[in-house]
């Protein structure tokens, strides 16, 4: 097992890291309120794809986001607003909500850490179409090429909110969003920063959708993570951003604290490029490491937001890992995958699901999988299948990606 971004040992106790702002965009809606209502009820946000032609695809549904006609006021120029691609709009919306909630002021040397898989893939697709269909027509191509680069999307966040600082972009497949938030946690704990903006995002694109469909990885029926009859994942899009800061910083300015990030770990599963270890050995190790960093035990965890894609191999592997990790606690440990509601947001999934965990901690409920029927035999734990209130003090979120990257975050309720 290879650990990424290890925290350097320090003789002083590392600062506690709290969340003072959170923004989220999914197919359930724009912002915390609509998403909290949707996840709490187990709403499913899937519908026929309208963003591109799926007439020749096996699967024809996804979780599309309804974007507003205009963004809320920001420091972006009219020209910048006109050039925003779909993914950038969602990213800026989430960042604006988190920033406003945290009450931060513009500053220099404020790190931004983002996770994404596709970035501005839709601009790349547009560039390719024009290059093939109209090879002698170059109008707009330079703009597409420039804004295709993910650092340009990140710059839009800087410009929209008026801050600047070091930028880190992580592209570790579907663990990217979780890694981004975890890396931000490391930056604060190691004393490299007092405050960090972190998150993840991805938009639906024809190339990615067609790729997953050609692999027959998409569900032709209903996405049902951990169900014995599951037959694939469903794709979605969205963004989530959190404002992280040292506890002393938040207290110094009298900020409202939404929750505390107390544990993080990441590792590489070297079993196979796309298939997780059948018994979930690396998943087990990363969950153990996150608990060790958080100084908690499995019996203290009140809810797990699983990676749970709905594919046969992923869910089975994760189920084995959770069951072994939790031991006797597994019998009463609530688990669910919110991908059943908004699909797989790919590079943004870990960030979206971290914010969902924050919602469960703040509002004391568990997000259900409404379509869940028969548990996989590997599940020694109950799957949340109907809306319910619950006492949640500690929540754990798993994110795994192609290439073998695993990430686990542990969040604690703030009281």
mmCIF file with all atom_site columns, C-alpha atoms in Angstrom, residues 88 169 382:
data_model
loop_
_atom_site.group_PDB
_atom_site.id
_atom_site.type_symbol
_atom_site.label_atom_id
_atom_site.label_alt_id
_atom_site.label_comp_id
_atom_site.label_asym_id
_atom_site.label_entity_id
_atom_site.label_seq_id
_atom_site.pdbx_PDB_ins_code
_atom_site.Cartn_x
_atom_site.Cartn_y
_atom_site.Cartn_z
_atom_site.occupancy
_atom_site.B_iso_or_equiv
_atom_site.pdbx_formal_charge
_atom_site.auth_seq_id
_atom_site.auth_comp_id
_atom_site.auth_asym_id
_atom_site.auth_atom_id
_atom_site.pdbx_PDB_model_num
ATOM 1 C CA . UNK A 1 88  ? -17.151 25.803 -14.604 1.00 0.00 ? 88  UNK A CA 1
ATOM 2 C CA . UNK A 1 169 ? -5.576  20.130 -9.136  1.00 0.00 ? 169 UNK A CA 1
ATOM 3 C CA . UNK A 1 382 ? -28.054 -2.586 6.985   1.00 0.00 ? 382 UNK A CA 1
#
